[in-house]
């Protein structure tokens, strides 16, 4: 997937139409969209005419009740600005949206769209996400999202050029200490052989993706930041507010790609894409 070209104006028109809509008006799925079921599938990010240097970017969104603000902000406001900032650095970027919940209790514990280049198609996948509104401190399956990214995506950027993609995971809870064989099999169809400690899951996905964990605000960081830093270190980002997720992700791309190297460059980026 990933054919076509991006138009900021067309994408902005799509999100502007829902500027004042509530989350329940944007995300209207009553269950997992059949196209987003993750069992036994592989999502591809490929080079094509006009996109010869594709690079895969994955947003893995915690869609529990406490975290629905981030997908809502992306859908009604911030995704076009993210794309403009990223495309200035990576002109052939392709974006895939995933959503996850609790692999033990939820009906839609893992959902996965396709890698797309156009804003309209990105928006279709994002708005197709089922917001289950579960949660409540029982834990979320960040491990499933990382497993899917590491084993069920195929990207020309990595396979042809050994260039890592980007993975942004949102969340406000500590991870489960391990990914169970039965959980992985149930949701992805993969046989992982033995339970995988969370450190192993993280190490595997880091081989193919520049991976960042975004915590929505400093208050919620108190309950999970320290734990996540033991597995992802400086790749844990505490946002000032949920709406800053897209801007922080774009900043991370620019820093990793070497475009931003000074505090002055950081300030200029923030002003340009605010």
PDB file of C-alpha atoms in Angstrom:
ATOM      1  CA  UNK A   1       0.000   0.000   0.000  1.00  0.00           C
ATOM      2  CA  UNK A   2       0.996   3.665   0.007  1.00  0.00           C
ATOM      3  CA  UNK A   3       0.293   4.841  -3.539  1.00  0.00           C
ATOM      4  CA  UNK A   4      -0.833   8.365  -4.364  1.00  0.00           C
ATOM      5  CA  UNK A   5       0.297  11.801  -3.243  1.00  0.00           C
ATOM      6  CA  UNK A   6      -0.504  13.844  -0.184  1.00  0.00           C
ATOM      7  CA  UNK A   7      -2.472  17.110  -0.303  1.00  0.00           C
ATOM      8  CA  UNK A   8      -2.468  19.183   2.859  1.00  0.00           C
ATOM      9  CA  UNK A   9      -5.420  21.237   1.641  1.00  0.00           C
ATOM     10  CA  UNK A  10      -7.560  18.191   0.902  1.00  0.00           C
ATOM     11  CA  UNK A  11      -6.667  16.601   4.225  1.00  0.00           C
ATOM     12  CA  UNK A  12      -7.407  19.803   6.127  1.00  0.00           C
ATOM     13  CA  UNK A  13     -10.837  19.992   4.499  1.00  0.00           C
ATOM     14  CA  UNK A  14     -11.630  16.483   5.755  1.00  0.00           C
ATOM     15  CA  UNK A  15     -10.727  17.149   9.379  1.00  0.00           C
ATOM     16  CA  UNK A  16     -12.260  20.636   9.444  1.00  0.00           C
ATOM     17  CA  UNK A  17     -15.666  19.131   8.719  1.00  0.00           C
ATOM     18  CA  UNK A  18     -15.606  17.405  12.109  1.00  0.00           C
ATOM     19  CA  UNK A  19     -13.938  20.172  14.111  1.00  0.00           C
ATOM     20  CA  UNK A  20     -16.787  20.441  16.621  1.00  0.00           C
ATOM     21  CA  UNK A  21     -17.913  16.816  16.658  1.00  0.00           C
ATOM     22  CA  UNK A  22     -17.729  14.690  19.789  1.00  0.00           C
ATOM     23  CA  UNK A  23     -15.677  11.459  19.767  1.00  0.00           C
ATOM     24  CA  UNK A  24     -18.838   9.371  19.470  1.00  0.00           C
ATOM     25  CA  UNK A  25     -19.706  11.262  16.266  1.00  0.00           C
ATOM     26  CA  UNK A  26     -16.256  10.682  14.749  1.00  0.00           C
ATOM     27  CA  UNK A  27     -15.668   7.079  15.815  1.00  0.00           C
ATOM     28  CA  UNK A  28     -18.969   5.337  15.141  1.00  0.00           C
ATOM     29  CA  UNK A  29     -17.862   1.732  14.824  1.00  0.00           C
ATOM     30  CA  UNK A  30     -19.735  -0.714  17.063  1.00  0.00           C
ATOM     31  CA  UNK A  31     -17.028  -3.349  16.697  1.00  0.00           C
ATOM     32  CA  UNK A  32     -13.834  -4.078  14.825  1.00  0.00           C
ATOM     33  CA  UNK A  33     -14.044  -3.131  11.151  1.00  0.00           C
ATOM     34  CA  UNK A  34     -13.430  -6.427   9.283  1.00  0.00           C
ATOM     35  CA  UNK A  35     -10.717  -4.717   7.238  1.00  0.00           C
ATOM     36  CA  UNK A  36      -8.775  -3.949  10.420  1.00  0.00           C
ATOM     37  CA  UNK A  37      -8.717  -7.425  11.905  1.00  0.00           C
ATOM     38  CA  UNK A  38      -5.064  -8.272  12.564  1.00  0.00           C
ATOM     39  CA  UNK A  39      -5.188 -12.067  12.503  1.00  0.00           C
ATOM     40  CA  UNK A  40      -2.783 -13.556   9.975  1.00  0.00           C
ATOM     41  CA  UNK A  41      -2.248 -10.384   7.938  1.00  0.00           C
ATOM     42  CA  UNK A  42       0.817  -8.416   6.849  1.00  0.00           C
ATOM     43  CA  UNK A  43       0.686  -4.668   6.187  1.00  0.00           C
ATOM     44  CA  UNK A  44       3.047  -3.405   3.480  1.00  0.00           C
ATOM     45  CA  UNK A  45       4.813  -0.094   2.949  1.00  0.00           C
ATOM     46  CA  UNK A  46       6.169  -0.150  -0.599  1.00  0.00           C
ATOM     47  CA  UNK A  47       8.030   2.102  -2.993  1.00  0.00           C
ATOM     48  CA  UNK A  48       6.063   3.195  -6.036  1.00  0.00           C
ATOM     49  CA  UNK A  49       6.227   5.744  -8.819  1.00  0.00           C
ATOM     50  CA  UNK A  50       6.354   9.120  -7.143  1.00  0.00           C
ATOM     51  CA  UNK A  51       7.147   7.496  -3.785  1.00  0.00           C
ATOM     52  CA  UNK A  52      10.505   5.910  -4.504  1.00  0.00           C
ATOM     53  CA  UNK A  53      11.877   6.294  -0.967  1.00  0.00           C
ATOM     54  CA  UNK A  54       8.934   5.185   1.129  1.00  0.00           C
ATOM     55  CA  UNK A  55       9.236   5.016   4.885  1.00  0.00           C
ATOM     56  CA  UNK A  56       6.647   3.499   7.193  1.00  0.00           C
ATOM     57  CA  UNK A  57       5.244   5.405  10.154  1.00  0.00           C
ATOM     58  CA  UNK A  58       2.937   3.600  12.566  1.00  0.00           C
ATOM     59  CA  UNK A  59       0.647   5.231  15.112  1.00  0.00           C
ATOM     60  CA  UNK A  60      -0.393   2.626  17.682  1.00  0.00           C
ATOM     61  CA  UNK A  61      -3.196   4.234  19.656  1.00  0.00           C
ATOM     62  CA  UNK A  62      -4.410   3.176  23.080  1.00  0.00           C
ATOM     63  CA  UNK A  63      -8.175   3.560  22.638  1.00  0.00           C
ATOM     64  CA  UNK A  64      -9.272   2.829  26.188  1.00  0.00           C
ATOM     65  CA  UNK A  65     -11.663   5.338  27.758  1.00  0.00           C
ATOM     66  CA  UNK A  66      -8.911   7.384  29.403  1.00  0.00           C
ATOM     67  CA  UNK A  67      -6.961   7.729  26.142  1.00  0.00           C
ATOM     68  CA  UNK A  68      -9.579   8.548  23.501  1.00  0.00           C
ATOM     69  CA  UNK A  69      -8.566  12.229  23.440  1.00  0.00           C
ATOM     70  CA  UNK A  70      -5.483  11.530  21.299  1.00  0.00           C
ATOM     71  CA  UNK A  71      -7.207   9.767  18.374  1.00  0.00           C
ATOM     72  CA  UNK A  72      -9.970  12.381  18.568  1.00  0.00           C
ATOM     73  CA  UNK A  73      -7.479  15.255  18.306  1.00  0.00           C
ATOM     74  CA  UNK A  74      -5.743  13.582  15.362  1.00  0.00           C
ATOM     75  CA  UNK A  75      -9.046  13.097  13.559  1.00  0.00           C
ATOM     76  CA  UNK A  76     -10.453  16.585  14.104  1.00  0.00           C
ATOM     77  CA  UNK A  77      -7.365  18.772  14.058  1.00  0.00           C
ATOM     78  CA  UNK A  78      -3.723  17.740  14.303  1.00  0.00           C
ATOM     79  CA  UNK A  79      -2.984  15.005  11.736  1.00  0.00           C
ATOM     80  CA  UNK A  80      -2.577  17.380   8.736  1.00  0.00           C
ATOM     81  CA  UNK A  81      -0.025  19.464  10.651  1.00  0.00           C
ATOM     82  CA  UNK A  82       1.859  16.292  11.567  1.00  0.00           C
ATOM     83  CA  UNK A  83       1.937  15.224   7.932  1.00  0.00           C
ATOM     84  CA  UNK A  84       3.151  18.612   6.719  1.00  0.00           C
ATOM     85  CA  UNK A  85       6.013  18.576   9.220  1.00  0.00           C
ATOM     86  CA  UNK A  86       7.007  14.981   8.465  1.00  0.00           C
ATOM     87  CA  UNK A  87       6.785  15.316   4.677  1.00  0.00           C
ATOM     88  CA  UNK A  88       9.205  18.245   4.814  1.00  0.00           C
ATOM     89  CA  UNK A  89      11.720  15.735   6.188  1.00  0.00           C
ATOM     90  CA  UNK A  90      10.535  12.443   4.677  1.00  0.00           C
ATOM     91  CA  UNK A  91       8.691  13.262   1.424  1.00  0.00           C
ATOM     92  CA  UNK A  92       7.572   9.662   0.832  1.00  0.00           C
ATOM     93  CA  UNK A  93       6.259   8.877   4.328  1.00  0.00           C
ATOM     94  CA  UNK A  94       3.412   6.372   4.593  1.00  0.00           C
ATOM     95  CA  UNK A  95       1.229   6.175   7.707  1.00  0.00           C
ATOM     96  CA  UNK A  96      -0.534   3.196   9.259  1.00  0.00           C
ATOM     97  CA  UNK A  97      -2.982   3.490  12.155  1.00  0.00           C
ATOM     98  CA  UNK A  98      -3.307   0.758  14.736  1.00  0.00           C
ATOM     99  CA  UNK A  99      -5.507   0.674  17.820  1.00  0.00           C
ATOM    100  CA  UNK A 100      -5.289  -1.565  20.834  1.00  0.00           C
ATOM    101  CA  UNK A 101      -6.906  -2.294  24.173  1.00  0.00           C
ATOM    102  CA  UNK A 102      -6.687  -5.173  26.622  1.00  0.00           C
ATOM    103  CA  UNK A 103      -5.880  -8.529  25.031  1.00  0.00           C
ATOM    104  CA  UNK A 104      -7.488 -10.418  27.899  1.00  0.00           C
ATOM    105  CA  UNK A 105     -10.815  -8.605  28.207  1.00  0.00           C
ATOM    106  CA  UNK A 106     -11.612  -6.480  25.136  1.00  0.00           C
ATOM    107  CA  UNK A 107     -13.491  -7.387  21.965  1.00  0.00           C
ATOM    108  CA  UNK A 108     -11.277  -5.109  19.852  1.00  0.00           C
ATOM    109  CA  UNK A 109      -7.930  -5.651  21.519  1.00  0.00           C
ATOM    110  CA  UNK A 110      -5.959  -5.063  18.312  1.00  0.00           C
ATOM    111  CA  UNK A 111      -6.893  -3.278  15.080  1.00  0.00           C
ATOM    112  CA  UNK A 112      -4.638  -2.488  12.135  1.00  0.00           C
ATOM    113  CA  UNK A 113      -5.224  -0.385   9.038  1.00  0.00           C
ATOM    114  CA  UNK A 114      -2.981  -0.071   5.993  1.00  0.00           C
ATOM    115  CA  UNK A 115       0.016   2.102   5.176  1.00  0.00           C
ATOM    116  CA  UNK A 116      -1.298   5.099   3.236  1.00  0.00           C
ATOM    117  CA  UNK A 117       0.117   8.175   1.531  1.00  0.00           C
ATOM    118  CA  UNK A 118      -2.981  10.305   0.968  1.00  0.00           C
ATOM    119  CA  UNK A 119      -4.720  12.164   3.763  1.00  0.00           C
ATOM    120  CA  UNK A 120      -8.129  10.918   2.714  1.00  0.00           C
ATOM    121  CA  UNK A 121      -7.129   7.261   3.064  1.00  0.00           C
ATOM    122  CA  UNK A 122      -5.296   7.841   6.333  1.00  0.00           C
ATOM    123  CA  UNK A 123      -8.434   9.480   7.645  1.00  0.00           C
ATOM    124  CA  UNK A 124     -10.599   6.558   6.535  1.00  0.00           C
ATOM    125  CA  UNK A 125      -8.531   4.129   8.579  1.00  0.00           C
ATOM    126  CA  UNK A 126      -8.302   6.405  11.602  1.00  0.00           C
ATOM    127  CA  UNK A 127     -12.037   7.057  11.693  1.00  0.00           C
ATOM    128  CA  UNK A 128     -12.733   3.322  11.200  1.00  0.00           C
ATOM    129  CA  UNK A 129     -11.178   2.543  14.584  1.00  0.00           C
ATOM    130  CA  UNK A 130     -13.501   1.028  17.169  1.00  0.00           C
ATOM    131  CA  UNK A 131     -13.237   2.996  20.417  1.00  0.00           C
ATOM    132  CA  UNK A 132     -14.271   0.318  22.879  1.00  0.00           C
ATOM    133  CA  UNK A 133     -14.125   2.636  25.922  1.00  0.00           C
ATOM    134  CA  UNK A 134     -12.929  -0.103  28.234  1.00  0.00           C
ATOM    135  CA  UNK A 135      -9.958   0.169  30.527  1.00  0.00           C
ATOM    136  CA  UNK A 136     -10.113   1.287  34.097  1.00  0.00           C
ATOM    137  CA  UNK A 137      -6.667   0.306  35.338  1.00  0.00           C
ATOM    138  CA  UNK A 138      -6.741  -3.339  34.179  1.00  0.00           C
ATOM    139  CA  UNK A 139      -3.847  -2.795  31.784  1.00  0.00           C
ATOM    140  CA  UNK A 140      -3.498  -2.438  28.020  1.00  0.00           C
ATOM    141  CA  UNK A 141      -1.755  -4.677  25.504  1.00  0.00           C
ATOM    142  CA  UNK A 142       1.067  -2.457  24.323  1.00  0.00           C
ATOM    143  CA  UNK A 143       2.944  -5.697  23.714  1.00  0.00           C
ATOM    144  CA  UNK A 144       0.454  -6.795  21.043  1.00  0.00           C
ATOM    145  CA  UNK A 145       0.893  -3.523  19.171  1.00  0.00           C
ATOM    146  CA  UNK A 146       4.673  -3.900  19.225  1.00  0.00           C
ATOM    147  CA  UNK A 147       4.485  -7.533  18.126  1.00  0.00           C
ATOM    148  CA  UNK A 148       2.301  -6.604  15.155  1.00  0.00           C
ATOM    149  CA  UNK A 149       4.663  -3.804  14.138  1.00  0.00           C
ATOM    150  CA  UNK A 150       7.742  -5.994  14.347  1.00  0.00           C
ATOM    151  CA  UNK A 151       6.370  -9.174  12.743  1.00  0.00           C
ATOM    152  CA  UNK A 152       3.335  -8.233  10.655  1.00  0.00           C
ATOM    153  CA  UNK A 153       4.627  -5.269   8.694  1.00  0.00           C
ATOM    154  CA  UNK A 154       6.842  -5.391   5.635  1.00  0.00           C
ATOM    155  CA  UNK A 155       8.576  -2.155   4.642  1.00  0.00           C
ATOM    156  CA  UNK A 156      10.805  -1.380   1.694  1.00  0.00           C
ATOM    157  CA  UNK A 157      12.606   1.259   3.737  1.00  0.00           C
ATOM    158  CA  UNK A 158      13.962  -1.449   6.014  1.00  0.00           C
ATOM    159  CA  UNK A 159      14.169  -4.411   3.646  1.00  0.00           C
ATOM    160  CA  UNK A 160      15.765  -2.519   0.744  1.00  0.00           C
ATOM    161  CA  UNK A 161      17.637   0.286   2.494  1.00  0.00           C
ATOM    162  CA  UNK A 162      18.053  -0.876   6.112  1.00  0.00           C
ATOM    163  CA  UNK A 163      16.365   2.329   7.232  1.00  0.00           C
ATOM    164  CA  UNK A 164      14.092   1.995  10.230  1.00  0.00           C
ATOM    165  CA  UNK A 165      10.490   3.105  10.211  1.00  0.00           C
ATOM    166  CA  UNK A 166       8.835   5.026  13.054  1.00  0.00           C
ATOM    167  CA  UNK A 167       6.460   3.698  15.695  1.00  0.00           C
ATOM    168  CA  UNK A 168       4.562   6.005  18.048  1.00  0.00           C
ATOM    169  CA  UNK A 169       2.658   4.288  20.864  1.00  0.00           C
ATOM    170  CA  UNK A 170       0.274   6.237  23.092  1.00  0.00           C
ATOM    171  CA  UNK A 171      -0.603   5.121  26.590  1.00  0.00           C
ATOM    172  CA  UNK A 172      -1.041   5.922  30.267  1.00  0.00           C
ATOM    173  CA  UNK A 173      -0.435   2.605  32.008  1.00  0.00           C
ATOM    174  CA  UNK A 174       2.509   0.325  32.685  1.00  0.00           C
ATOM    175  CA  UNK A 175       2.944  -2.576  30.252  1.00  0.00           C
ATOM    176  CA  UNK A 176       2.224  -6.184  31.117  1.00  0.00           C
ATOM    177  CA  UNK A 177       5.451  -7.838  32.201  1.00  0.00           C
ATOM    178  CA  UNK A 178       5.231 -10.388  29.379  1.00  0.00           C
ATOM    179  CA  UNK A 179       3.345 -11.248  26.214  1.00  0.00           C
ATOM    180  CA  UNK A 180       1.690 -14.624  26.588  1.00  0.00           C
ATOM    181  CA  UNK A 181       1.752 -17.235  23.844  1.00  0.00           C
ATOM    182  CA  UNK A 182      -2.020 -17.609  23.985  1.00  0.00           C
ATOM    183  CA  UNK A 183      -2.660 -13.854  23.710  1.00  0.00           C
ATOM    184  CA  UNK A 184      -0.376 -13.472  20.697  1.00  0.00           C
ATOM    185  CA  UNK A 185      -1.952 -16.466  18.969  1.00  0.00           C
ATOM    186  CA  UNK A 186      -5.519 -15.312  19.638  1.00  0.00           C
ATOM    187  CA  UNK A 187      -5.117 -11.825  18.186  1.00  0.00           C
ATOM    188  CA  UNK A 188      -2.373 -12.121  15.558  1.00  0.00           C
ATOM    189  CA  UNK A 189      -2.247 -15.798  14.626  1.00  0.00           C
ATOM    190  CA  UNK A 190       1.480 -15.819  15.414  1.00  0.00           C
ATOM    191  CA  UNK A 191       3.093 -18.643  17.341  1.00  0.00           C
ATOM    192  CA  UNK A 192       5.760 -16.917  19.413  1.00  0.00           C
ATOM    193  CA  UNK A 193       6.964 -20.185  20.905  1.00  0.00           C
ATOM    194  CA  UNK A 194       7.249 -19.024  24.503  1.00  0.00           C
ATOM    195  CA  UNK A 195       6.055 -16.096  26.574  1.00  0.00           C
ATOM    196  CA  UNK A 196       8.074 -12.972  25.729  1.00  0.00           C
ATOM    197  CA  UNK A 197       9.206 -10.609  28.512  1.00  0.00           C
ATOM    198  CA  UNK A 198       8.308  -7.007  27.731  1.00  0.00           C
ATOM    199  CA  UNK A 199      11.995  -6.111  27.433  1.00  0.00           C
ATOM    200  CA  UNK A 200      12.329  -8.711  24.676  1.00  0.00           C
ATOM    201  CA  UNK A 201       9.241  -7.415  22.860  1.00  0.00           C
ATOM    202  CA  UNK A 202      10.648  -3.872  22.972  1.00  0.00           C
ATOM    203  CA  UNK A 203      14.111  -4.952  21.852  1.00  0.00           C
ATOM    204  CA  UNK A 204      12.642  -6.754  18.848  1.00  0.00           C
ATOM    205  CA  UNK A 205      10.539  -3.839  17.624  1.00  0.00           C
ATOM    206  CA  UNK A 206      13.464  -1.445  18.085  1.00  0.00           C
ATOM    207  CA  UNK A 207      15.388  -3.433  15.482  1.00  0.00           C
ATOM    208  CA  UNK A 208      12.982  -2.212  12.769  1.00  0.00           C
ATOM    209  CA  UNK A 209      11.391   0.943  14.166  1.00  0.00           C
ATOM    210  CA  UNK A 210      12.480   4.130  15.888  1.00  0.00           C
ATOM    211  CA  UNK A 211       9.986   3.596  18.691  1.00  0.00           C
ATOM    212  CA  UNK A 212       8.540   6.246  21.024  1.00  0.00           C
ATOM    213  CA  UNK A 213       6.031   5.979  23.866  1.00  0.00           C
ATOM    214  CA  UNK A 214       3.830   9.066  24.302  1.00  0.00           C
ATOM    215  CA  UNK A 215       2.231   9.721  27.703  1.00  0.00           C
ATOM    216  CA  UNK A 216      -0.640  12.237  27.403  1.00  0.00           C
ATOM    217  CA  UNK A 217       0.189  14.544  30.325  1.00  0.00           C
ATOM    218  CA  UNK A 218       2.447  14.920  33.405  1.00  0.00           C
ATOM    219  CA  UNK A 219      -0.269  13.763  35.799  1.00  0.00           C
ATOM    220  CA  UNK A 220      -0.592  10.377  34.154  1.00  0.00           C
ATOM    221  CA  UNK A 221       3.164  10.164  33.709  1.00  0.00           C
ATOM    222  CA  UNK A 222       3.444   9.670  37.464  1.00  0.00           C
ATOM    223  CA  UNK A 223       1.844   6.251  37.176  1.00  0.00           C
ATOM    224  CA  UNK A 224       3.782   4.829  34.236  1.00  0.00           C
ATOM    225  CA  UNK A 225       6.783   6.915  33.115  1.00  0.00           C
ATOM    226  CA  UNK A 226       9.365   5.266  35.360  1.00  0.00           C
ATOM    227  CA  UNK A 227       8.402   1.777  34.226  1.00  0.00           C
ATOM    228  CA  UNK A 228       8.460   2.647  30.542  1.00  0.00           C
ATOM    229  CA  UNK A 229      11.872   4.281  30.867  1.00  0.00           C
ATOM    230  CA  UNK A 230      13.297   0.925  31.993  1.00  0.00           C
ATOM    231  CA  UNK A 231      12.467  -0.506  28.555  1.00  0.00           C
ATOM    232  CA  UNK A 232      12.555   2.491  26.189  1.00  0.00           C
ATOM    233  CA  UNK A 233      14.774   4.995  28.007  1.00  0.00           C
ATOM    234  CA  UNK A 234      14.833   8.468  26.440  1.00  0.00           C
ATOM    235  CA  UNK A 235      12.261   7.368  23.862  1.00  0.00           C
ATOM    236  CA  UNK A 236       9.530   8.006  26.427  1.00  0.00           C
ATOM    237  CA  UNK A 237       7.904  11.409  25.835  1.00  0.00           C
ATOM    238  CA  UNK A 238       5.668  13.092  28.399  1.00  0.00           C
ATOM    239  CA  UNK A 239       3.302  15.446  26.606  1.00  0.00           C
ATOM    240  CA  UNK A 240       2.045  18.699  28.135  1.00  0.00           C
ATOM    241  CA  UNK A 241      -1.471  17.728  26.989  1.00  0.00           C
ATOM    242  CA  UNK A 242      -2.981  15.026  24.749  1.00  0.00           C
ATOM    243  CA  UNK A 243      -3.422  17.389  21.797  1.00  0.00           C
ATOM    244  CA  UNK A 244       0.373  17.687  21.527  1.00  0.00           C
ATOM    245  CA  UNK A 245       0.831  14.064  20.398  1.00  0.00           C
ATOM    246  CA  UNK A 246       1.089  14.866  16.689  1.00  0.00           C
ATOM    247  CA  UNK A 247       3.478  17.779  17.163  1.00  0.00           C
ATOM    248  CA  UNK A 248       5.727  15.773  19.490  1.00  0.00           C
ATOM    249  CA  UNK A 249       5.822  12.900  17.004  1.00  0.00           C
ATOM    250  CA  UNK A 250       6.806  15.220  14.166  1.00  0.00           C
ATOM    251  CA  UNK A 251       9.539  16.714  16.345  1.00  0.00           C
ATOM    252  CA  UNK A 252      10.874  13.246  17.109  1.00  0.00           C
ATOM    253  CA  UNK A 253      11.111  12.451  13.389  1.00  0.00           C
ATOM    254  CA  UNK A 254      12.982  15.688  12.680  1.00  0.00           C
ATOM    255  CA  UNK A 255      15.417  15.086  15.540  1.00  0.00           C
ATOM    256  CA  UNK A 256      16.152  11.479  14.565  1.00  0.00           C
ATOM    257  CA  UNK A 257      16.638  12.499  10.927  1.00  0.00           C
ATOM    258  CA  UNK A 258      19.141  15.164  11.978  1.00  0.00           C
ATOM    259  CA  UNK A 259      17.065  18.135  10.817  1.00  0.00           C
ATOM    260  CA  UNK A 260      16.798  19.612  14.319  1.00  0.00           C
ATOM    261  CA  UNK A 261      20.137  19.803  16.133  1.00  0.00           C
ATOM    262  CA  UNK A 262      19.902  22.970  18.257  1.00  0.00           C
ATOM    263  CA  UNK A 263      17.447  24.603  20.670  1.00  0.00           C
ATOM    264  CA  UNK A 264      16.951  27.347  18.076  1.00  0.00           C
ATOM    265  CA  UNK A 265      16.008  24.762  15.475  1.00  0.00           C
ATOM    266  CA  UNK A 266      13.558  23.210  17.880  1.00  0.00           C
ATOM    267  CA  UNK A 267      11.889  26.571  18.531  1.00  0.00           C
ATOM    268  CA  UNK A 268      11.679  27.345  14.826  1.00  0.00           C
ATOM    269  CA  UNK A 269      10.057  23.974  14.145  1.00  0.00           C
ATOM    270  CA  UNK A 270       7.466  24.487  16.864  1.00  0.00           C
ATOM    271  CA  UNK A 271       6.563  27.921  15.525  1.00  0.00           C
ATOM    272  CA  UNK A 272       6.346  26.743  11.909  1.00  0.00           C
ATOM    273  CA  UNK A 273       4.048  23.787  12.540  1.00  0.00           C
ATOM    274  CA  UNK A 274       2.013  24.971  15.509  1.00  0.00           C
TER     275      UNK A 274
END
